[in-house]
Amino acid sequence: MVKAGDKLMNHEIDDVDYVLHSSMSYEMYQRLMRIRNHDLHKFIAWVIDLCKPSSVFISTGSPEDLGYIRRRAIETGEEIPLKTPGHTVHFDSPFDQARAREDTAILLPGSQRLPFIRTKDRDEGLREMFSLLSGVMKGREMLVGFYSLGPKGSPFSILAVQVTDSYYVMHSENILYRPAYDEFVRQGERVRFLRFIHSQGELNEMGQSRNIKQRRIYIDLPGETVYSVNTQYGGNSIGLKKLALRLTIKRAMEEGWLSEHMFIIGVEGPGGRATYFTGAFPSMSGKTSTAMLGRLIGDDLAFLRNINGEVRAVNPEAGVFGIIEGINLIDDPLIYEVLTKPGEVIFSNVLITEDGDVYWNGKGEPVPERGINYTGKWWKGKTDDKGNPIPPSHPNARFTVSLKAFRNLDPRYDDPNGVVVGGLIFGGRDPDTWVPVFESFNWDHGVVTIAASIESERTAAVIGKTGEREFNPMANLDFLSVDLGIYITNYLKFGENLKNPPRIFGVNYFLRDEQGRFLNSKEDKRVWLQWMERRIHNEVGAVKTPIGYVPRYEDLRRLFHNVLGRDYGLEDYNRQFAIRVGRLLNKIERVWKIYSEVSTTPRKLFEVLEEQRQRLIEAGRLYGDPIPPLKFEY
Ligand code: SPV
Ligand code: MN
């Protein structure tokens, strides 16, 4: 067992130069030395000393270096090339197909605890981690990559270093993030950077992490370091994605901005104008499909800052790690095109067909008879140990691709000043409570009753049973690294200093009737987006209800005609937009209870919830339950 002394904990090591010199080629050493930052040198030497790689590759992000990583990913079998040029497939272990909540923890000193967040004693966690990482890279090459979260040279952006022994992980990051070796060289001693250390650990004969029981993902806030071991699934291994989010949320709290689990899109309104929205949805709840309806800036993460009284946003990422299940030519033509044309795409956990192509669940083609998937050889009717059918691809199978591959990319996706945000959208899988689209009365009301109150049925993006209703404020709960009450307080404060705060909207694509049938079709969200776009420009009125502003029937009827070319019946409107008083009151009760157990919850939250409760009770007394929206028009 490695002893975790202070030196080890603080990434300190003697003989930095000797370690660096003796563990890598002169060429690699020079690449590292070109960055004049002693902290960085110390850190790299420290990881080498701990993980004992047999060689080290320092990536400058040049086309040759990117090509080297792509080639090695194939040579080592981490990725399998397909017949379409640029396409490869990576397989994770059957037990490593999604984010592993149980194995992920924020390290905190002593017995500190945070509500809803898995925490672990820092000393204990680091000791365990160092022992798992000790010598883990023997016989392997250690890869070091430099990236910028956000456009290079932007006031929003944060630099990061990834160390990994997986070519697949680095290949993914080369697609998903902006290479920034030159930025490190330019900033030298001034660089403050996030640190990510990953090892896939021992592999089985299929090249999958074998020691899943020892899978650990530990987030060390003071050192701005995340450790990840014995896992390959992107959400656990790609440091700059959800692991970095824990660190950037912490920084955002300290500096008064927002680091969010949100897409950023431009929605085209009349005359071709673009109005920018961010959108937060729990994974697999319509986020990507909504993002694709606009001009794309980002599909998953956003940094939001108050710049001169306006909210501006940038995407820390430069690519998409998206869910592939159900993507087909009819419903998602833009993504389908990207996934079927030649170009750099990493598929993960899909089926490789006999002719070297890919198949995924819901591709809109006949299911192949056989192929290869994450369980090895696959055939129609294959079952697991418990006799459950194994589908061709995993429900959380993914694709990794550059944003530049998308035809609907917004021209301002790399703007260092970001785009002005007109509206924030929040949604979840809610069968019976929220209406399909509505707008809050103001910032605080939206933050509290919409964003901080999201509940959603669990999906396959997380290991565990699907379908259960889970509380998921801002769709960001899985990634919180700070106390929930403080996170909410920061959100409310952020709104105080805005000259023209963005509107806050709630959406719900999953409303069902008593028989479990969806009340809306998939394409209805196009109409909701157009309604929100018009609201921001004060071009449509609304019905004032106890939960906020709801669309007027005549506006929706017009929009359904213009956007989808179809009728929208009054009956549908009344059913979809009914105010479900009892259910809404129950929801307030659930949310109230949760926050009342968080000691740092701002008083404002309870005030806003209480006002909403009173409005609902009063409306119920006057009009019963549910209340057709027309009742509120007078
Ligand atoms: C999500 O599950 O929210 C994702 C993929 O975007 S992951 O990287 O696993 O978080
Ligand atoms: Mn996500």
XYZ file of C-alpha atoms and ligand atoms in Angstrom:
645
model
C 0.000 0.000 0.000
C 1.363 3.398 -0.946
C 1.674 5.823 1.919
C -0.074 9.053 1.103
C 2.272 11.560 2.656
C 1.910 15.281 2.078
C 4.241 15.149 -0.883
C 2.177 12.600 -2.697
C -1.027 14.460 -1.888
C 0.328 17.731 -3.198
C 1.840 16.350 -6.375
C 5.315 17.111 -4.992
C 8.367 15.179 -6.072
C 12.149 15.512 -5.803
C 14.312 15.312 -8.880
C 11.644 16.561 -11.278
C 14.140 17.030 -14.043
C 15.725 13.632 -13.582
C 12.359 11.850 -13.693
C 11.286 13.717 -16.805
C 14.606 13.198 -18.560
C 14.826 9.522 -17.849
C 11.263 8.582 -18.723
C 10.771 10.140 -22.136
C 12.578 10.767 -25.395
C 14.491 13.991 -25.813
C 11.898 15.163 -28.336
C 9.090 14.694 -25.804
C 11.134 16.294 -23.044
C 11.671 19.351 -25.192
C 7.991 19.610 -25.962
C 7.227 19.678 -22.269
C 9.998 22.167 -21.490
C 8.684 24.565 -24.098
C 5.910 25.192 -21.597
C 7.714 27.156 -18.924
C 5.596 26.165 -15.979
C 7.220 24.452 -13.066
C 3.914 23.283 -11.551
C 3.185 21.466 -14.760
C 6.617 19.832 -14.881
C 6.286 18.752 -11.281
C 2.828 17.351 -11.900
C 3.882 15.317 -14.933
C 6.969 13.986 -13.122
C 4.788 13.077 -10.170
C 2.332 11.080 -12.302
C 5.203 9.301 -14.048
C 6.733 8.403 -10.722
C 3.412 7.038 -9.478
C 2.078 5.231 -12.573
C 5.431 4.049 -14.017
C 4.642 4.201 -17.747
C 7.240 2.715 -20.096
C 7.110 5.760 -22.351
C 5.496 9.193 -22.470
C 3.851 11.005 -25.353
C 3.424 14.767 -25.084
C 0.824 15.901 -27.596
C 1.167 19.329 -29.166
C -2.178 18.904 -30.914
C -0.487 19.120 -34.320
C -2.104 17.181 -37.171
C 0.722 14.617 -36.909
C 0.121 14.151 -33.184
C -3.627 13.786 -33.657
C -2.925 11.260 -36.410
C -0.582 9.319 -34.141
C -3.274 8.945 -31.458
C -5.848 7.840 -34.031
C -3.443 5.264 -35.431
C -2.428 3.894 -32.018
C -6.077 3.587 -30.948
C -6.536 1.162 -33.827
C -3.197 -0.645 -33.444
C -3.893 -1.368 -29.773
C -7.420 -2.572 -30.516
C -9.050 0.161 -28.418
C -10.891 1.127 -31.573
C -11.916 -1.016 -34.515
C -12.003 0.616 -37.948
C -15.182 0.337 -40.014
C -15.590 0.365 -43.753
C -16.583 4.037 -43.872
C -13.384 6.117 -43.825
C -12.804 7.789 -40.439
C -15.323 5.612 -38.573
C -14.217 3.467 -35.637
C -15.935 1.572 -32.814
C -14.896 1.346 -29.177
C -16.374 -1.171 -26.698
C -16.700 -0.657 -22.951
C -17.223 -3.539 -20.562
C -20.846 -4.682 -20.101
C -20.514 -3.380 -16.527
C -19.081 -0.056 -17.623
C -21.741 1.324 -19.946
C -22.749 4.525 -18.152
C -21.774 6.982 -15.480
C -21.011 5.125 -12.278
C -22.519 7.193 -9.485
C -21.655 4.664 -6.802
C -17.963 4.731 -7.654
C -17.697 8.492 -7.948
C -17.010 10.762 -4.985
C -15.972 14.259 -4.083
C -13.050 14.100 -1.668
C -13.468 16.305 1.386
C -11.288 16.687 4.448
C -12.427 15.026 7.666
C -16.037 14.083 8.059
C -17.491 16.865 5.898
C -20.674 15.885 4.070
C -22.691 17.482 1.291
C -26.382 16.753 0.761
C -27.100 14.568 -2.320
C -23.423 14.306 -3.160
C -21.297 11.220 -2.631
C -18.340 12.356 -0.596
C -15.364 10.543 0.813
C -12.702 11.381 3.306
C -9.912 13.023 1.338
C -6.957 11.249 2.950
C -8.598 7.882 2.696
C -9.703 8.453 -0.893
C -6.305 9.655 -2.050
C -4.555 6.776 -0.324
C -6.840 4.302 -2.051
C -6.419 6.071 -5.385
C -2.636 6.210 -5.191
C -2.516 2.534 -4.458
C -4.752 1.786 -7.464
C -2.607 4.001 -9.684
C 0.701 2.703 -8.388
C 2.542 1.182 -11.352
C -0.715 0.984 -13.306
C 0.879 2.172 -16.568
C 3.739 -0.363 -16.589
C 4.331 -1.490 -20.158
C 2.158 1.313 -21.492
C 2.603 4.719 -23.005
C 1.380 7.652 -20.940
C -0.323 10.340 -22.990
C -0.388 14.008 -22.051
C -2.782 16.421 -23.773
C -3.388 20.162 -23.359
C -6.817 21.667 -23.903
C -8.898 24.789 -23.494
C -12.415 24.507 -22.101
C -13.997 27.258 -24.178
C -12.721 29.253 -27.153
C -9.004 29.868 -26.968
C -8.040 33.188 -25.446
C -11.591 33.869 -24.251
C -12.270 35.401 -20.802
C -14.605 32.415 -20.252
C -12.024 29.749 -20.873
C -10.206 27.396 -18.549
C -7.119 25.368 -19.399
C -6.726 21.698 -18.592
C -4.199 18.873 -18.803
C -5.236 15.276 -19.387
C -2.987 12.350 -18.560
C -4.237 8.945 -19.680
C -3.043 5.542 -20.841
C -5.968 5.185 -23.241
C -5.655 6.210 -26.886
C -9.452 6.076 -27.100
C -9.785 8.648 -24.314
C -7.255 10.973 -25.885
C -8.738 10.466 -29.334
C -12.146 11.405 -27.918
C -10.734 14.507 -26.279
C -8.980 15.531 -29.464
C -12.397 15.550 -31.102
C -14.358 17.004 -28.183
C -12.064 19.808 -26.984
C -9.928 22.578 -28.343
C -6.243 21.646 -28.348
C -4.288 24.345 -26.493
C -0.614 23.387 -26.316
C 0.270 26.759 -27.871
C -1.814 28.556 -25.245
C 0.150 26.798 -22.490
C 3.406 27.812 -24.191
C 2.175 31.404 -24.481
C 1.012 31.702 -20.869
C 3.923 29.785 -19.321
C 4.211 30.402 -15.608
C 0.792 32.129 -15.515
C -1.152 29.019 -16.506
C -3.627 27.780 -13.958
C -4.865 24.426 -15.132
C -7.231 21.627 -14.186
C -5.660 18.186 -13.876
C -7.073 14.846 -15.010
C -5.410 11.509 -14.460
C -6.969 8.445 -16.011
C -5.988 4.812 -16.352
C -8.134 2.107 -17.887
C -6.379 -0.360 -15.602
C -5.952 -4.014 -16.532
C -7.791 -5.109 -19.660
C -9.586 -8.310 -20.607
C -9.236 -10.142 -23.928
C -11.724 -7.719 -25.535
C -9.588 -4.788 -24.414
C -12.134 -3.742 -21.774
C -11.343 -2.616 -18.229
C -11.336 -5.802 -16.208
C -11.333 -4.606 -12.588
C -14.685 -2.879 -12.594
C -15.068 -3.589 -8.875
C -12.095 -1.288 -8.364
C -13.505 1.409 -10.644
C -13.015 4.724 -8.847
C -13.581 8.320 -9.890
C -12.417 10.770 -7.244
C -12.659 14.508 -7.458
C -10.164 16.503 -5.421
C -11.338 20.115 -5.286
C -8.396 21.844 -3.565
C -5.916 20.372 -6.043
C -8.352 20.867 -8.972
C -7.554 17.268 -9.887
C -9.756 14.357 -10.921
C -8.562 10.760 -10.770
C -10.294 7.994 -12.717
C -9.240 4.351 -12.818
C -10.480 0.945 -14.022
C -13.076 2.434 -16.337
C -13.354 3.411 -19.993
C -16.917 4.670 -20.468
C -16.566 8.270 -21.651
C -18.633 9.830 -18.888
C -16.234 8.300 -16.363
C -12.958 8.598 -18.270
C -13.004 11.680 -20.500
C -11.695 14.106 -17.924
C -12.721 17.284 -19.640
C -16.395 16.332 -19.804
C -18.339 15.496 -16.646
C -15.262 15.242 -14.421
C -14.187 18.790 -15.277
C -17.738 19.939 -14.647
C -17.284 19.234 -10.936
C -14.211 21.447 -10.876
C -15.686 24.247 -12.972
C -18.841 24.361 -10.840
C -16.592 24.990 -7.852
C -14.751 27.761 -9.684
C -18.032 29.266 -10.864
C -19.250 29.469 -7.257
C -16.076 31.252 -6.206
C -16.229 33.703 -9.099
C -19.981 34.285 -9.394
C -20.810 32.722 -12.750
C -22.651 29.546 -13.836
C -21.126 26.278 -15.051
C -24.053 24.293 -16.382
C -25.210 21.030 -17.925
C -26.860 22.844 -20.848
C -26.935 23.003 -24.599
C -26.533 26.357 -26.377
C -28.455 26.978 -29.609
C -29.625 29.807 -31.793
C -33.314 29.545 -32.660
C -34.217 31.177 -35.948
C -37.161 33.535 -35.703
C -38.883 35.824 -38.220
C -36.584 37.373 -40.802
C -33.842 34.851 -40.039
C -32.878 36.449 -36.715
C -31.220 34.090 -34.195
C -32.248 34.154 -30.550
C -29.951 32.170 -28.292
C -31.144 29.677 -25.701
C -29.494 27.387 -23.247
C -31.272 24.197 -22.209
C -30.838 21.910 -19.210
C -32.370 18.442 -19.317
C -31.401 15.282 -17.448
C -29.537 12.910 -19.786
C -31.765 11.218 -22.402
C -34.713 13.550 -21.932
C -34.846 15.341 -25.256
C -31.797 17.546 -24.878
C -29.934 16.603 -28.047
C -33.053 16.442 -30.178
C -33.984 19.954 -29.025
C -30.471 21.234 -29.647
C -30.626 19.933 -33.208
C -33.669 22.102 -33.952
C -31.540 25.211 -33.687
C -28.202 26.461 -34.892
C -25.837 24.429 -32.823
C -23.251 25.920 -30.474
C -23.164 23.117 -27.933
C -25.204 20.073 -26.952
C -24.157 19.392 -23.353
C -22.243 22.043 -21.404
C -22.254 25.821 -21.050
C -20.346 28.519 -19.202
C -22.580 31.538 -18.490
C -21.271 34.896 -17.351
C -22.682 38.329 -16.690
C -20.908 40.609 -19.161
C -22.032 44.223 -18.794
C -25.416 43.211 -17.436
C -26.124 40.625 -20.147
C -25.842 36.869 -19.861
C -23.390 35.477 -22.381
C -22.539 31.839 -22.926
C -19.802 29.757 -24.485
C -19.506 26.027 -25.016
C -16.501 24.559 -23.179
C -16.585 21.716 -25.703
C -15.953 21.514 -29.428
C -17.695 18.231 -30.161
C -20.608 15.985 -29.295
C -20.615 12.770 -27.234
C -24.179 11.959 -28.042
C -26.688 9.166 -27.526
C -27.123 7.137 -30.679
C -30.180 5.031 -29.845
C -33.194 5.985 -31.901
C -31.351 8.242 -34.333
C -32.779 7.720 -37.788
C -33.085 9.475 -41.100
C -36.651 10.630 -40.511
C -36.493 11.978 -36.952
C -32.895 13.222 -36.830
C -31.727 13.869 -40.390
C -28.876 16.173 -39.329
C -27.246 13.701 -36.939
C -27.982 10.785 -39.232
C -26.074 12.498 -41.995
C -23.066 13.055 -39.732
C -23.093 9.393 -38.660
C -23.277 7.955 -42.137
C -20.959 10.154 -44.194
C -17.171 9.661 -44.251
C -15.365 11.596 -41.519
C -14.021 11.162 -38.008
C -16.626 9.414 -35.820
C -16.022 7.173 -32.813
C -19.016 4.948 -32.146
C -19.165 3.292 -28.759
C -21.118 0.212 -27.754
C -22.987 -0.161 -31.039
C -23.124 -3.327 -33.167
C -20.528 -3.974 -35.868
C -22.261 -5.773 -38.704
C -20.731 -8.528 -40.803
C -19.962 -6.135 -43.636
C -18.016 -3.712 -41.398
C -20.803 -1.209 -40.951
C -22.614 -0.181 -37.744
C -26.101 -0.832 -36.507
C -27.752 0.699 -33.481
C -31.165 0.273 -31.864
C -33.723 2.374 -33.694
C -31.525 3.104 -36.715
C -34.560 2.512 -38.887
C -33.133 -0.539 -40.674
C -33.904 -4.227 -40.206
C -32.057 -5.707 -37.209
C -29.035 -7.676 -38.481
C -28.865 -11.400 -37.766
C -25.451 -11.190 -36.122
C -22.440 -9.017 -35.477
C -20.080 -7.931 -32.716
C -21.031 -5.723 -29.808
C -19.768 -4.907 -26.297
C -20.647 -8.440 -25.168
C -18.531 -10.031 -27.919
C -20.154 -12.088 -30.660
C -23.808 -11.139 -30.912
C -26.752 -12.850 -32.613
C -30.490 -12.182 -32.704
C -31.967 -13.683 -29.536
C -28.739 -13.581 -27.483
C -29.479 -13.320 -23.757
C -27.399 -12.430 -20.704
C -26.748 -14.643 -17.644
C -30.188 -13.861 -16.278
C -31.914 -14.698 -19.532
C -32.652 -11.092 -20.478
C -32.348 -10.291 -24.175
C -29.214 -8.348 -25.167
C -30.118 -5.675 -27.709
C -27.732 -5.080 -30.640
C -26.462 -1.827 -29.103
C -26.537 -0.603 -25.518
C -29.285 1.970 -24.771
C -26.509 4.368 -23.725
C -24.374 3.686 -26.826
C -22.817 6.903 -28.070
C -21.112 8.681 -30.912
C -18.225 11.128 -30.661
C -17.872 13.718 -33.372
C -16.629 17.264 -33.917
C -19.190 20.072 -33.920
C -17.767 21.056 -37.276
C -19.354 17.983 -38.832
C -22.839 19.428 -38.303
C -24.579 21.362 -41.046
C -26.523 23.383 -38.463
C -23.404 24.673 -36.683
C -23.854 28.318 -35.647
C -21.239 30.626 -37.171
C -20.535 32.031 -33.690
C -19.776 28.714 -32.003
C -16.163 29.721 -31.385
C -16.767 33.394 -30.551
C -14.528 34.254 -27.569
C -17.191 36.686 -26.324
C -19.933 34.080 -26.414
C -23.521 34.760 -27.449
C -26.187 36.742 -25.590
C -28.637 34.333 -23.954
C -32.292 35.269 -24.409
C -33.790 32.301 -22.592
C -32.946 29.393 -20.326
C -34.983 26.219 -20.848
C -35.374 23.501 -18.223
C -37.057 20.152 -18.767
C -37.391 16.622 -17.476
C -39.255 13.365 -18.001
C -42.453 14.245 -16.221
C -45.506 12.109 -16.983
C -48.196 14.092 -15.205
C -47.422 17.499 -13.687
C -45.898 20.252 -15.833
C -47.518 21.643 -18.987
C -45.578 21.263 -22.271
C -44.162 24.804 -22.196
C -44.436 27.786 -19.840
C -42.516 30.849 -18.757
C -41.707 32.018 -15.256
C -42.802 35.421 -13.932
C -39.206 36.489 -13.380
C -35.671 35.203 -12.711
C -36.188 34.143 -9.086
C -39.503 32.489 -9.831
C -37.937 30.529 -12.681
C -34.851 29.538 -10.735
C -36.913 28.249 -7.825
C -40.075 26.721 -9.299
C -38.652 25.519 -12.613
C -34.866 25.011 -12.531
C -34.413 24.035 -8.890
C -37.556 21.871 -8.994
C -36.782 19.540 -11.911
C -37.848 15.976 -11.321
C -37.267 13.348 -13.965
C -37.632 9.628 -14.519
C -34.231 7.908 -14.446
C -32.772 6.772 -17.792
C -30.003 4.456 -18.979
C -27.405 7.250 -18.913
C -26.745 6.284 -15.318
C -26.177 2.770 -13.960
C -29.249 1.597 -12.027
C -32.973 0.983 -12.415
C -34.673 3.206 -14.977
C -38.079 4.873 -14.622
C -37.935 6.115 -11.048
C -38.720 9.795 -10.473
C -35.572 11.594 -9.373
C -35.017 15.115 -8.108
C -32.480 16.766 -10.396
C -32.132 20.549 -9.922
C -30.834 22.286 -13.048
C -30.252 18.733 -14.436
C -26.906 19.246 -12.733
C -27.264 17.272 -9.495
C -24.991 14.417 -10.585
C -22.190 16.898 -11.123
C -22.529 19.201 -8.127
C -19.365 19.591 -6.109
C -20.664 22.282 -3.776
C -23.496 22.448 -1.289
C -26.858 22.529 -3.082
C -28.068 25.535 -1.058
C -25.002 27.521 -2.016
C -25.407 26.534 -5.638
C -29.000 27.840 -5.608
C -27.947 31.003 -3.776
C -25.347 31.674 -6.459
C -28.023 31.271 -9.141
C -30.325 33.772 -7.446
C -27.489 36.232 -6.938
C -26.452 35.901 -10.554
C -29.875 37.245 -11.521
C -29.633 40.321 -9.294
C -27.059 42.143 -11.343
C -28.527 41.607 -14.778
C -29.898 44.573 -16.690
C -32.016 42.380 -18.911
C -32.293 38.917 -17.386
C -32.981 36.058 -19.800
C -36.445 34.515 -19.600
C -36.747 31.178 -17.860
C -38.921 28.479 -19.436
C -40.031 25.030 -18.349
C -40.775 22.346 -20.933
C -42.166 18.843 -20.672
C -42.156 16.520 -23.691
C -43.280 13.488 -21.712
C -46.783 14.312 -20.535
C -49.017 11.205 -20.719
C -52.711 10.433 -20.400
C -54.279 7.867 -18.054
C -53.527 5.111 -20.574
C -49.860 6.113 -20.674
C -50.053 7.595 -24.183
C -47.955 10.682 -24.869
C -50.029 13.838 -25.235
C -47.577 15.410 -27.653
C -45.756 14.283 -30.749
C -41.983 14.548 -31.061
C -42.149 17.456 -33.472
C -44.276 19.657 -31.181
C -41.098 20.944 -29.571
C -40.461 22.937 -32.738
C -43.584 24.937 -31.919
C -42.624 25.409 -28.281
C -39.238 26.801 -29.364
C -40.894 29.263 -31.708
C -43.293 30.363 -28.977
C -40.411 30.973 -26.584
C -38.538 32.862 -29.285
C -41.557 35.175 -29.787
C -41.952 35.672 -26.038
C -38.403 36.959 -25.743
C -39.171 39.583 -28.383
C -42.548 40.419 -26.792
C -44.340 39.348 -29.937
C -46.915 37.047 -28.316
C -49.018 37.469 -25.225
C -49.686 34.719 -22.700
C -52.143 33.393 -20.155
C -51.157 34.222 -16.607
C -51.592 31.095 -14.466
C -50.439 30.231 -10.933
C -47.271 28.577 -12.319
C -46.325 31.289 -14.809
C -47.174 32.339 -18.350
C -48.719 29.687 -20.563
C -49.265 30.027 -24.347
C -52.590 31.333 -25.647
C -54.527 28.954 -27.830
C -54.679 31.253 -30.844
C -50.897 31.762 -30.836
C -50.232 28.048 -30.755
C -52.799 27.408 -33.438
C -51.041 29.890 -35.701
C -47.600 28.500 -34.876
C -48.698 24.878 -35.439
C -49.904 25.997 -38.862
C -46.788 27.924 -39.744
C -44.188 25.596 -38.266
C -45.692 22.138 -38.764
C -48.423 22.843 -41.294
C -51.119 21.247 -39.198
C -54.148 22.026 -37.108
C -53.994 22.251 -33.371
C -57.291 21.468 -31.714
C -58.725 23.326 -28.762
C -59.308 20.003 -27.058
C -55.610 19.106 -27.297
C -54.721 22.521 -25.973
C -57.026 22.183 -22.984
C -55.729 18.745 -22.127
C -52.038 19.571 -22.528
C -52.085 22.952 -20.848
C -54.467 22.192 -17.998
C -53.132 23.352 -14.648
C -52.996 20.170 -12.557
C -53.462 21.782 -9.175
C -53.205 18.707 -6.969
C -50.132 17.341 -8.716
C -48.449 20.730 -8.728
C -49.128 21.092 -5.005
C -47.723 17.626 -4.354
C -44.639 18.559 -6.288
C -44.162 21.690 -4.192
C -44.442 19.531 -1.113
C -41.788 17.089 -2.328
C -39.434 19.879 -3.372
C -40.046 21.790 -0.132
C -39.198 18.740 1.925
C -35.949 18.177 0.062
C -34.783 21.756 0.481
C -35.874 21.970 4.084
C -33.312 19.251 4.785
C -30.537 21.331 3.196
C -29.445 23.780 5.857
C -27.982 26.314 3.420
C -31.127 26.708 1.304
C -31.792 30.427 0.842
C -34.992 31.724 2.497
C -35.992 33.158 -0.881
C -36.575 29.638 -2.193
C -39.224 28.914 0.423
C -40.846 32.322 -0.079
C -41.198 31.766 -3.810
C -42.522 28.227 -3.316
C -45.002 29.450 -0.712
C -46.336 32.166 -3.038
C -46.842 29.558 -5.731
C -48.603 27.270 -3.281
C -51.010 30.050 -2.321
C -51.738 30.868 -5.956
C -52.479 27.223 -6.710
C -54.717 26.765 -3.669
C -56.683 29.887 -4.543
C -57.089 28.849 -8.183
C -58.188 25.368 -7.132
C -60.812 26.887 -4.869
C -62.179 29.014 -7.715
C -61.952 26.579 -10.647
C -61.410 23.044 -9.369
C -58.756 20.652 -10.618
C -57.495 20.336 -13.318
C -58.099 23.850 -14.582
C -58.395 24.410 -18.349
C -56.092 27.319 -19.235
C -58.943 29.358 -20.733
C -60.303 29.864 -17.208
C -57.461 32.252 -16.542
C -58.298 34.564 -19.406
C -60.403 37.475 -18.291
C -24.851 12.593 -19.918
O -25.116 11.448 -19.518
O -25.391 13.598 -19.442
C -23.882 12.797 -20.999
C -22.928 11.725 -21.267
O -23.807 13.847 -21.571
S -21.824 11.557 -19.988
O -20.531 11.963 -20.480
O -21.847 10.155 -19.595
O -22.222 12.400 -18.884
Mn -24.812 15.386 -20.409
